[in-house]
Amino acid sequence: MEGRIHSLETFAAGIDGPGCRYVVFLKGCNMRCRFCHNPDTWALEGGDTYTPEVLFERAYRYKNYWTRRDKVKGDVLNGGITVSGGEPLLQIEFVTEFFKLAKEKGIHTALDTSANPFTREEPFFSKFNELMKYTDLIMLDIKNIDPVGHKQLTGCENDNILDCARYMDELGKEMWIRHVLVSPDEARKDDLSFSDRDEQLNALADFVKTLKHVSKIEVLPYHTLGISKWENLGIPYALENIDPPTRERIDNANRILNEAMGRNIAEAADDRTAKGGSSDGRSC
Ligand code: SF4
């Protein structure tokens, strides 16, 4: 078995999970998010191929970065491996084998997913349950809670994505919810595809309140760093002239979403610092 890899990041601190992480970006995604900063991951073809064994051997060379020295407890494992994309669930068997090798060594595993392929139907559902045996943390991107806005923003439905969150909660799996914040300009203020609207943020907060195993919510401010990739691929950029959200709107989203977890902004900021997360982290 071989996986198709877009790129590897050997030392990611504070972005892709707790502690220092070795991050694997896989090829392939069926969504077409207007803000995607990695459109070069969309095609399943291309990239480099690795077997799970070779990839793990390569990752494991960096294991010393995954520990932190504690005066009382000695060396504490607080980092690990993250698989992102693209959409990693499109190569679910490969990720399962890769995570299995990590868990044999006691390494923390995190899956950064938009859950677009999720379904409770077979054969996917059994494969997903197998993957969950070796996954410690799911970082689930909810791009837009509004079904119409989600379809406009990504080209795909969100009902199965929300169902994935509910299922993870049933399993008692630790989840981080991530939300890319895109603010509309004046001309597009009624466009539901923009995720920075108070009614959508409140609806997302209400949804998160129904989940018991969300340990963190991250607001990921939209940025324009990926535009050149769209240009290089010859794809018209869908968010032309849209600026990153203001500090005020980022704080507003953090306040609404963290209050859903019974925390204020200061507690959320402390949590980000302690866990090595960042409100300025990337979207997949
Ligand atoms: S942002 Fe993530 S889910 Fe959306 S198109 Fe890009 S790779 Fe796919």
Short mmCIF file of N, CA, C and O in Angstrom, two decimals, residues 135-265:
data_model
loop_
_atom_site.label_atom_id
_atom_site.label_comp_id
_atom_site.label_asym_id
_atom_site.label_seq_id
_atom_site.Cartn_x
_atom_site.Cartn_y
_atom_site.Cartn_z
N THR A 135 -6.49 6.92 16.44
CA THR A 135 -6.50 8.39 16.35
C THR A 135 -6.80 8.97 17.73
O THR A 135 -7.83 8.66 18.32
N ASP A 136 -5.90 9.83 18.21
CA ASP A 136 -6.11 10.43 19.54
C ASP A 136 -6.96 11.68 19.48
O ASP A 136 -7.72 11.96 20.40
N LEU A 137 -6.80 12.45 18.42
CA LEU A 137 -7.45 13.76 18.35
C LEU A 137 -7.93 14.00 16.93
O LEU A 137 -7.22 13.73 15.97
N ILE A 138 -9.17 14.49 16.85
CA ILE A 138 -9.69 14.94 15.54
C ILE A 138 -9.75 16.45 15.55
O ILE A 138 -10.32 17.04 16.47
N MET A 139 -9.13 17.06 14.56
CA MET A 139 -9.29 18.50 14.38
C MET A 139 -10.25 18.66 13.21
O MET A 139 -9.88 18.42 12.05
N LEU A 140 -11.48 19.00 13.54
CA LEU A 140 -12.54 19.01 12.53
C LEU A 140 -12.84 20.43 12.08
O LEU A 140 -13.21 21.28 12.89
N ASP A 141 -12.69 20.64 10.79
CA ASP A 141 -13.01 21.95 10.22
C ASP A 141 -14.49 22.02 9.90
O ASP A 141 -14.98 21.21 9.10
N ILE A 142 -15.18 22.95 10.51
CA ILE A 142 -16.56 23.24 10.10
C ILE A 142 -16.50 24.57 9.37
O ILE A 142 -16.34 25.63 9.98
N LYS A 143 -16.57 24.48 8.07
CA LYS A 143 -16.32 25.67 7.24
C LYS A 143 -17.47 26.67 7.32
O LYS A 143 -17.25 27.86 7.24
N ASN A 144 -18.68 26.14 7.40
CA ASN A 144 -19.85 27.02 7.44
C ASN A 144 -21.00 26.20 7.98
O ASN A 144 -21.33 25.15 7.43
N ILE A 145 -21.61 26.65 9.06
CA ILE A 145 -22.69 25.89 9.70
C ILE A 145 -23.97 25.95 8.89
O ILE A 145 -24.80 25.05 8.96
N ASP A 146 -24.11 26.99 8.11
CA ASP A 146 -25.33 27.14 7.31
C ASP A 146 -25.27 26.22 6.09
O ASP A 146 -24.30 26.29 5.33
N PRO A 147 -26.28 25.35 5.91
CA PRO A 147 -26.18 24.39 4.79
C PRO A 147 -26.09 25.06 3.42
O PRO A 147 -25.34 24.61 2.55
N VAL A 148 -26.83 26.15 3.25
CA VAL A 148 -26.79 26.85 1.95
C VAL A 148 -25.43 27.54 1.78
O VAL A 148 -24.77 27.43 0.74
N GLY A 149 -25.00 28.21 2.85
CA GLY A 149 -23.70 28.88 2.80
C GLY A 149 -22.56 27.90 2.59
O GLY A 149 -21.60 28.17 1.85
N HIS A 150 -22.65 26.72 3.23
CA HIS A 150 -21.59 25.72 3.08
C HIS A 150 -21.49 25.25 1.64
O HIS A 150 -20.40 25.12 1.08
N LYS A 151 -22.64 25.02 1.04
CA LYS A 151 -22.66 24.56 -0.35
C LYS A 151 -22.04 25.62 -1.27
O LYS A 151 -21.27 25.32 -2.18
N GLN A 152 -22.40 26.88 -1.01
CA GLN A 152 -21.85 27.95 -1.84
C GLN A 152 -20.35 28.11 -1.63
O GLN A 152 -19.60 28.37 -2.55
N LEU A 153 -19.93 27.94 -0.38
CA LEU A 153 -18.51 28.16 -0.05
C LEU A 153 -17.62 27.03 -0.54
O LEU A 153 -16.50 27.26 -0.98
N THR A 154 -18.12 25.79 -0.44
CA THR A 154 -17.25 24.63 -0.67
C THR A 154 -17.67 23.77 -1.86
O THR A 154 -16.92 22.89 -2.27
N GLY A 155 -18.90 23.98 -2.34
CA GLY A 155 -19.43 23.12 -3.40
C GLY A 155 -20.01 21.82 -2.87
O GLY A 155 -20.45 20.97 -3.66
N CYS A 156 -20.01 21.63 -1.55
CA CYS A 156 -20.47 20.36 -0.95
C CYS A 156 -21.43 20.62 0.20
O CYS A 156 -21.46 21.70 0.79
N GLU A 157 -22.21 19.57 0.54
CA GLU A 157 -23.15 19.64 1.67
C GLU A 157 -22.38 19.56 2.99
O GLU A 157 -21.26 19.07 3.03
N ASN A 158 -23.04 20.00 4.08
CA ASN A 158 -22.37 19.87 5.38
C ASN A 158 -23.08 18.91 6.34
O ASN A 158 -22.64 18.73 7.47
N ASP A 159 -24.19 18.29 5.90
CA ASP A 159 -24.93 17.44 6.85
C ASP A 159 -24.09 16.25 7.32
O ASP A 159 -24.08 15.89 8.50
N ASN A 160 -23.32 15.64 6.42
CA ASN A 160 -22.48 14.50 6.82
C ASN A 160 -21.29 14.96 7.69
O ASN A 160 -20.80 14.21 8.54
N ILE A 161 -20.87 16.20 7.51
CA ILE A 161 -19.76 16.74 8.31
C ILE A 161 -20.23 16.94 9.75
O ILE A 161 -19.55 16.56 10.72
N LEU A 162 -21.42 17.50 9.89
CA LEU A 162 -21.98 17.68 11.24
C LEU A 162 -22.27 16.33 11.87
O LEU A 162 -22.11 16.13 13.08
N ASP A 163 -22.68 15.37 11.04
CA ASP A 163 -22.93 14.02 11.56
C ASP A 163 -21.63 13.38 12.04
O ASP A 163 -21.61 12.64 13.02
N CYS A 164 -20.53 13.68 11.34
CA CYS A 164 -19.23 13.17 11.78
C CYS A 164 -18.92 13.71 13.19
O CYS A 164 -18.45 12.97 14.06
N ALA A 165 -19.18 14.99 13.41
CA ALA A 165 -18.94 15.58 14.73
C ALA A 165 -19.78 14.87 15.79
O ALA A 165 -19.30 14.54 16.87
N ARG A 166 -21.04 14.61 15.45
CA ARG A 166 -21.92 13.92 16.42
C ARG A 166 -21.41 12.52 16.69
O ARG A 166 -21.41 12.04 17.83
N TYR A 167 -20.94 11.85 15.65
CA TYR A 167 -20.45 10.48 15.83
C TYR A 167 -19.18 10.46 16.68
O TYR A 167 -19.01 9.61 17.55
N MET A 168 -18.28 11.41 16.41
CA MET A 168 -17.06 11.49 17.23
C MET A 168 -17.42 11.68 18.70
O MET A 168 -16.80 11.13 19.60
N ASP A 169 -18.46 12.48 18.91
CA ASP A 169 -18.90 12.74 20.28
C ASP A 169 -19.47 11.48 20.92
O ASP A 169 -19.22 11.19 22.09
N GLU A 170 -20.22 10.72 20.12
CA GLU A 170 -20.75 9.43 20.63
C GLU A 170 -19.60 8.52 21.04
O GLU A 170 -19.68 7.80 22.04
N LEU A 171 -18.53 8.56 20.25
CA LEU A 171 -17.36 7.70 20.54
C LEU A 171 -16.55 8.23 21.73
O LEU A 171 -15.68 7.53 22.25
N GLY A 172 -16.79 9.50 22.11
CA GLY A 172 -16.00 10.10 23.19
C GLY A 172 -14.62 10.52 22.73
O GLY A 172 -13.69 10.66 23.53
N LYS A 173 -14.50 10.76 21.44
CA LYS A 173 -13.19 11.14 20.87
C LYS A 173 -12.92 12.64 21.10
O LYS A 173 -13.81 13.46 20.88
N GLU A 174 -11.72 12.97 21.55
CA GLU A 174 -11.40 14.39 21.73
C GLU A 174 -11.42 15.12 20.38
O GLU A 174 -10.88 14.62 19.39
N MET A 175 -12.08 16.27 20.37
CA MET A 175 -12.19 17.05 19.14
C MET A 175 -11.76 18.49 19.36
O MET A 175 -12.07 19.07 20.41
N TRP A 176 -11.09 19.02 18.38
CA TRP A 176 -10.94 20.47 18.26
C TRP A 176 -11.80 20.87 17.07
O TRP A 176 -11.74 20.24 16.01
N ILE A 177 -12.61 21.90 17.25
CA ILE A 177 -13.38 22.42 16.13
C ILE A 177 -12.65 23.64 15.59
O ILE A 177 -12.22 24.51 16.35
N ARG A 178 -12.48 23.68 14.26
CA ARG A 178 -11.79 24.81 13.64
C ARG A 178 -12.74 25.48 12.64
O ARG A 178 -13.47 24.81 11.92
N HIS A 179 -12.69 26.79 12.65
CA HIS A 179 -13.62 27.56 11.81
C HIS A 179 -12.85 28.67 11.10
O HIS A 179 -12.30 29.56 11.76
N VAL A 180 -12.81 28.59 9.79
CA VAL A 180 -12.14 29.65 9.02
C VAL A 180 -13.09 30.84 8.93
O VAL A 180 -14.23 30.71 8.51
N LEU A 181 -12.59 31.97 9.37
CA LEU A 181 -13.41 33.18 9.43
C LEU A 181 -13.18 34.03 8.19
O LEU A 181 -12.07 34.52 7.96
N VAL A 182 -14.23 34.18 7.38
CA VAL A 182 -14.14 35.01 6.18
C VAL A 182 -15.21 36.10 6.29
O VAL A 182 -16.40 35.79 6.34
N SER A 183 -14.77 37.34 6.34
CA SER A 183 -15.71 38.45 6.50
C SER A 183 -16.13 38.98 5.14
O SER A 183 -15.28 39.21 4.27
N PRO A 184 -17.44 39.22 4.96
CA PRO A 184 -17.88 39.78 3.67
C PRO A 184 -17.57 41.26 3.59
O PRO A 184 -17.44 41.93 4.61
N ASP A 185 -17.42 41.75 2.36
CA ASP A 185 -17.35 43.20 2.20
C ASP A 185 -18.79 43.73 2.13
O ASP A 185 -19.75 42.97 2.19
N GLU A 186 -18.92 45.04 2.02
CA GLU A 186 -20.25 45.65 2.06
C GLU A 186 -21.15 45.09 0.96
O GLU A 186 -22.33 44.80 1.19
N ALA A 187 -20.57 44.90 -0.22
CA ALA A 187 -21.38 44.45 -1.36
C ALA A 187 -21.89 43.02 -1.18
O ALA A 187 -22.89 42.63 -1.77
N ARG A 188 -21.19 42.24 -0.34
CA ARG A 188 -21.56 40.82 -0.20
C ARG A 188 -22.04 40.50 1.23
O ARG A 188 -21.96 39.36 1.67
N LYS A 189 -22.54 41.51 1.94
CA LYS A 189 -22.85 41.29 3.36
C LYS A 189 -24.01 40.29 3.57
O LYS A 189 -24.15 39.74 4.65
N ASP A 190 -24.83 40.05 2.53
CA ASP A 190 -25.93 39.09 2.68
C ASP A 190 -25.58 37.72 2.09
O ASP A 190 -26.43 36.83 2.03
N ASP A 191 -24.35 37.57 1.64
CA ASP A 191 -23.91 36.32 1.03
C ASP A 191 -23.62 35.28 2.13
O ASP A 191 -22.70 35.45 2.92
N LEU A 192 -24.43 34.22 2.17
CA LEU A 192 -24.31 33.23 3.25
C LEU A 192 -23.01 32.44 3.22
O LEU A 192 -22.66 31.76 4.18
N SER A 193 -22.29 32.49 2.10
CA SER A 193 -21.05 31.71 2.04
C SER A 193 -19.96 32.30 2.93
O SER A 193 -18.99 31.63 3.26
N PHE A 194 -20.13 33.56 3.31
CA PHE A 194 -19.15 34.17 4.22
C PHE A 194 -19.46 33.74 5.64
O PHE A 194 -20.60 33.86 6.10
N SER A 195 -18.45 33.25 6.31
CA SER A 195 -18.69 32.59 7.61
C SER A 195 -18.68 33.55 8.78
O SER A 195 -19.03 33.17 9.89
N ASP A 196 -18.29 34.79 8.54
CA ASP A 196 -18.23 35.75 9.64
C ASP A 196 -19.51 36.57 9.71
O ASP A 196 -19.55 37.73 9.31
N ARG A 197 -20.57 35.94 10.14
CA ARG A 197 -21.85 36.61 10.37
C ARG A 197 -22.30 36.14 11.74
O ARG A 197 -22.22 34.95 12.05
N ASP A 198 -22.78 37.07 12.56
CA ASP A 198 -23.09 36.70 13.94
C ASP A 198 -24.11 35.57 14.02
O ASP A 198 -24.01 34.69 14.88
N GLU A 199 -25.10 35.57 13.12
CA GLU A 199 -26.11 34.50 13.20
C GLU A 199 -25.48 33.13 12.92
O GLU A 199 -25.84 32.13 13.54
N GLN A 200 -24.48 33.10 12.01
CA GLN A 200 -23.82 31.82 11.74
C GLN A 200 -22.91 31.42 12.90
O GLN A 200 -22.85 30.24 13.27
N LEU A 201 -22.22 32.39 13.45
CA LEU A 201 -21.34 32.08 14.59
C LEU A 201 -22.17 31.59 15.78
O LEU A 201 -21.78 30.63 16.47
N ASN A 202 -23.32 32.22 15.99
CA ASN A 202 -24.19 31.77 17.09
C ASN A 202 -24.74 30.37 16.81
O ASN A 202 -24.86 29.55 17.73
N ALA A 203 -25.07 30.11 15.55
CA ALA A 203 -25.57 28.77 15.20
C ALA A 203 -24.47 27.72 15.40
O ALA A 203 -24.73 26.61 15.88
N LEU A 204 -23.24 28.08 15.04
CA LEU A 204 -22.12 27.15 15.26
C LEU A 204 -21.91 26.93 16.75
O LEU A 204 -21.70 25.80 17.21
N ALA A 205 -22.00 28.02 17.52
CA ALA A 205 -21.86 27.90 18.97
C ALA A 205 -22.93 26.98 19.55
O ALA A 205 -22.65 26.12 20.40
N ASP A 206 -24.17 27.14 19.06
CA ASP A 206 -25.26 26.28 19.55
C ASP A 206 -24.99 24.82 19.21
O ASP A 206 -25.28 23.92 20.00
N PHE A 207 -24.42 24.58 18.03
CA PHE A 207 -24.10 23.20 17.65
C PHE A 207 -23.00 22.64 18.56
O PHE A 207 -23.12 21.50 19.06
N VAL A 208 -21.97 23.43 18.79
CA VAL A 208 -20.86 22.96 19.62
C VAL A 208 -21.34 22.65 21.04
O VAL A 208 -20.87 21.70 21.68
N LYS A 209 -22.32 23.43 21.51
CA LYS A 209 -22.86 23.19 22.86
C LYS A 209 -23.48 21.80 22.99
O LYS A 209 -23.61 21.28 24.10
N THR A 210 -23.90 21.22 21.88
CA THR A 210 -24.51 19.89 21.94
C THR A 210 -23.45 18.78 22.03
O THR A 210 -23.80 17.61 22.20
N LEU A 211 -22.17 19.14 21.87
CA LEU A 211 -21.09 18.14 21.87
C LEU A 211 -20.37 18.17 23.22
O LEU A 211 -20.09 19.24 23.75
N LYS A 212 -20.04 16.99 23.73
CA LYS A 212 -19.41 16.93 25.06
C LYS A 212 -17.89 16.82 25.01
O LYS A 212 -17.23 16.94 26.02
N HIS A 213 -17.34 16.49 23.85
CA HIS A 213 -15.91 16.16 23.81
C HIS A 213 -15.08 17.13 22.99
O HIS A 213 -14.01 16.77 22.50
N VAL A 214 -15.58 18.36 22.86
CA VAL A 214 -14.78 19.40 22.19
C VAL A 214 -13.91 20.06 23.25
O VAL A 214 -14.42 20.63 24.22
N SER A 215 -12.61 19.97 23.09
CA SER A 215 -11.71 20.55 24.10
C SER A 215 -11.18 21.90 23.68
O SER A 215 -10.56 22.60 24.47
N LYS A 216 -11.44 22.28 22.43
CA LYS A 216 -10.88 23.54 21.96
C LYS A 216 -11.62 23.98 20.69
O LYS A 216 -11.99 23.14 19.86
N ILE A 217 -11.79 25.29 20.57
CA ILE A 217 -12.32 25.85 19.32
C ILE A 217 -11.29 26.84 18.80
O ILE A 217 -10.83 27.71 19.54
N GLU A 218 -10.96 26.68 17.54
CA GLU A 218 -9.98 27.59 16.95
C GLU A 218 -10.63 28.41 15.85
O GLU A 218 -11.26 27.85 14.94
N VAL A 219 -10.48 29.71 15.92
CA VAL A 219 -10.89 30.59 14.83
C VAL A 219 -9.68 30.81 13.94
O VAL A 219 -8.63 31.25 14.41
N LEU A 220 -9.81 30.45 12.68
CA LEU A 220 -8.69 30.60 11.74
C LEU A 220 -9.01 31.75 10.79
O LEU A 220 -9.84 31.60 9.90
N PRO A 221 -8.40 32.89 11.00
CA PRO A 221 -8.73 34.03 10.13
C PRO A 221 -8.31 33.75 8.68
O PRO A 221 -7.19 33.30 8.43
N TYR A 222 -9.22 34.05 7.78
CA TYR A 222 -8.91 33.94 6.34
C TYR A 222 -7.66 34.78 6.02
O TYR A 222 -7.47 35.87 6.57
N HIS A 223 -6.80 34.23 5.17
CA HIS A 223 -5.66 35.02 4.70
C HIS A 223 -5.50 34.83 3.20
O HIS A 223 -6.14 33.95 2.60
N THR A 224 -4.67 35.64 2.62
CA THR A 224 -4.58 35.67 1.15
C THR A 224 -3.29 35.01 0.63
O THR A 224 -2.95 35.16 -0.55
N LEU A 225 -2.61 34.25 1.49
CA LEU A 225 -1.31 33.71 1.10
C LEU A 225 -1.40 32.68 -0.04
O LEU A 225 -0.41 32.40 -0.71
N GLY A 226 -2.59 32.10 -0.23
CA GLY A 226 -2.69 31.05 -1.25
C GLY A 226 -3.03 31.56 -2.64
O GLY A 226 -3.09 30.77 -3.59
N ILE A 227 -3.25 32.86 -2.78
CA ILE A 227 -3.75 33.37 -4.07
C ILE A 227 -2.81 33.03 -5.23
O ILE A 227 -3.25 32.64 -6.31
N SER A 228 -1.50 33.12 -4.98
CA SER A 228 -0.55 32.86 -6.09
C SER A 228 -0.68 31.43 -6.59
O SER A 228 -0.47 31.15 -7.77
N LYS A 229 -1.06 30.49 -5.68
CA LYS A 229 -1.22 29.10 -6.14
C LYS A 229 -2.39 28.98 -7.10
O LYS A 229 -2.33 28.23 -8.07
N TRP A 230 -3.48 29.70 -6.81
CA TRP A 230 -4.63 29.70 -7.73
C TRP A 230 -4.19 30.25 -9.09
O TRP A 230 -4.52 29.69 -10.13
N GLU A 231 -3.43 31.33 -9.04
CA GLU A 231 -2.96 31.95 -10.30
C GLU A 231 -2.08 30.97 -11.07
O GLU A 231 -2.23 30.79 -12.28
N ASN A 232 -1.16 30.31 -10.34
CA ASN A 232 -0.26 29.36 -11.01
C ASN A 232 -1.01 28.19 -11.64
O ASN A 232 -0.59 27.64 -12.65
N LEU A 233 -2.15 27.82 -11.02
CA LEU A 233 -2.94 26.71 -11.55
C LEU A 233 -3.94 27.18 -12.61
O LEU A 233 -4.66 26.38 -13.20
N GLY A 234 -3.99 28.51 -12.82
CA GLY A 234 -4.89 29.06 -13.83
C GLY A 234 -6.35 29.00 -13.42
O GLY A 234 -7.25 28.94 -14.27
N ILE A 235 -6.62 29.01 -12.08
CA ILE A 235 -8.01 28.97 -11.60
C ILE A 235 -8.39 30.37 -11.13
O ILE A 235 -7.66 30.97 -10.32
N PRO A 236 -9.53 30.89 -11.59
CA PRO A 236 -9.95 32.22 -11.13
C PRO A 236 -10.17 32.21 -9.62
O PRO A 236 -10.79 31.28 -9.09
N TYR A 237 -9.65 33.22 -8.93
CA TYR A 237 -9.76 33.26 -7.47
C TYR A 237 -11.13 33.81 -7.07
O TYR A 237 -11.53 34.89 -7.49
N ALA A 238 -11.81 33.04 -6.22
CA ALA A 238 -13.21 33.35 -5.91
C ALA A 238 -13.38 34.45 -4.88
O ALA A 238 -14.48 35.00 -4.75
N LEU A 239 -12.35 34.75 -4.12
CA LEU A 239 -12.49 35.77 -3.07
C LEU A 239 -11.68 37.02 -3.39
O LEU A 239 -11.10 37.64 -2.51
N GLU A 240 -11.66 37.33 -4.67
CA GLU A 240 -10.95 38.53 -5.13
C GLU A 240 -11.41 39.74 -4.32
O GLU A 240 -12.61 39.92 -4.08
N ASN A 241 -10.45 40.54 -3.87
CA ASN A 241 -10.73 41.80 -3.14
C ASN A 241 -11.31 41.61 -1.74
O ASN A 241 -11.80 42.57 -1.14
N ILE A 242 -11.32 40.39 -1.24
CA ILE A 242 -11.76 40.19 0.15
C ILE A 242 -10.54 40.25 1.07
O ILE A 242 -9.55 39.54 0.85
N ASP A 243 -10.64 41.09 2.08
CA ASP A 243 -9.52 41.27 3.02
C ASP A 243 -9.63 40.27 4.17
O ASP A 243 -10.73 39.79 4.48
N PRO A 244 -8.52 39.98 4.83
CA PRO A 244 -8.59 39.18 6.06
C PRO A 244 -9.48 39.89 7.07
O PRO A 244 -9.61 41.12 7.04
N PRO A 245 -10.10 39.14 8.00
CA PRO A 245 -10.97 39.77 8.99
C PRO A 245 -10.21 40.71 9.92
O PRO A 245 -9.01 40.52 10.15
N THR A 246 -10.91 41.69 10.44
CA THR A 246 -10.28 42.64 11.36
C THR A 246 -10.09 41.97 12.72
O THR A 246 -10.74 40.96 13.04
N ARG A 247 -9.22 42.56 13.53
CA ARG A 247 -9.00 42.05 14.90
C ARG A 247 -10.32 42.01 15.68
O ARG A 247 -10.60 41.07 16.41
N GLU A 248 -11.14 43.04 15.45
CA GLU A 248 -12.42 43.12 16.15
C GLU A 248 -13.32 41.92 15.80
O GLU A 248 -13.94 41.31 16.67
N ARG A 249 -13.35 41.55 14.51
CA ARG A 249 -14.21 40.42 14.10
C ARG A 249 -13.62 39.09 14.59
O ARG A 249 -14.35 38.16 14.93
N ILE A 250 -12.29 39.00 14.61
CA ILE A 250 -11.67 37.77 15.12
C ILE A 250 -12.00 37.61 16.61
O ILE A 250 -12.39 36.53 17.07
N ASP A 251 -11.89 38.71 17.36
CA ASP A 251 -12.22 38.66 18.79
C ASP A 251 -13.69 38.32 18.99
O ASP A 251 -14.05 37.58 19.90
N ASN A 252 -14.53 38.89 18.13
CA ASN A 252 -15.97 38.62 18.22
C ASN A 252 -16.25 37.12 18.03
O ASN A 252 -17.01 36.51 18.79
N ALA A 253 -15.63 36.54 17.00
CA ALA A 253 -15.84 35.10 16.75
C ALA A 253 -15.29 34.26 17.89
O ALA A 253 -15.93 33.31 18.35
N ASN A 254 -14.11 34.64 18.38
CA ASN A 254 -13.54 33.89 19.52
C ASN A 254 -14.45 33.97 20.74
O ASN A 254 -14.64 32.98 21.44
N ARG A 255 -15.02 35.15 20.96
CA ARG A 255 -15.89 35.32 22.13
C ARG A 255 -17.14 34.44 21.99
O ARG A 255 -17.47 33.66 22.89
N ILE A 256 -17.80 34.52 20.85
CA ILE A 256 -19.05 33.76 20.66
C ILE A 256 -18.78 32.26 20.75
O ILE A 256 -19.51 31.52 21.43
N LEU A 257 -17.73 31.81 20.10
CA LEU A 257 -17.50 30.36 20.04
C LEU A 257 -16.96 29.82 21.37
O LEU A 257 -17.33 28.72 21.79
N ASN A 258 -16.12 30.59 22.03
CA ASN A 258 -15.59 30.08 23.30
C ASN A 258 -16.60 30.17 24.42
O ASN A 258 -16.58 29.34 25.34
N GLU A 259 -17.53 31.12 24.32
CA GLU A 259 -18.59 31.14 25.33
C GLU A 259 -19.46 29.89 25.24
O GLU A 259 -20.04 29.46 26.23
N ALA A 260 -19.51 29.31 24.04
CA ALA A 260 -20.26 28.05 23.90
C ALA A 260 -19.64 26.96 24.75
O ALA A 260 -20.30 25.99 25.12
N MET A 261 -18.34 27.09 25.03
CA MET A 261 -17.67 26.10 25.88
C MET A 261 -17.54 26.61 27.31
O MET A 261 -16.78 26.05 28.10
N GLY A 262 -18.25 27.70 27.60
CA GLY A 262 -18.22 28.23 28.96
C GLY A 262 -16.90 28.90 29.29
O GLY A 262 -16.50 28.98 30.45
N ARG A 263 -16.19 29.42 28.26
CA ARG A 263 -14.92 30.08 28.52
C ARG A 263 -14.95 31.48 27.95
O ARG A 263 -15.62 31.74 26.95
N ASN A 264 -14.20 32.37 28.57
CA ASN A 264 -14.09 33.69 27.99
C ASN A 264 -12.82 33.75 27.12
O ASN A 264 -12.04 32.79 27.07
N ILE A 265 -12.64 34.86 26.44
CA ILE A 265 -11.52 34.98 25.49
C ILE A 265 -10.17 34.80 26.18
O ILE A 265 -9.26 34.18 25.65
#
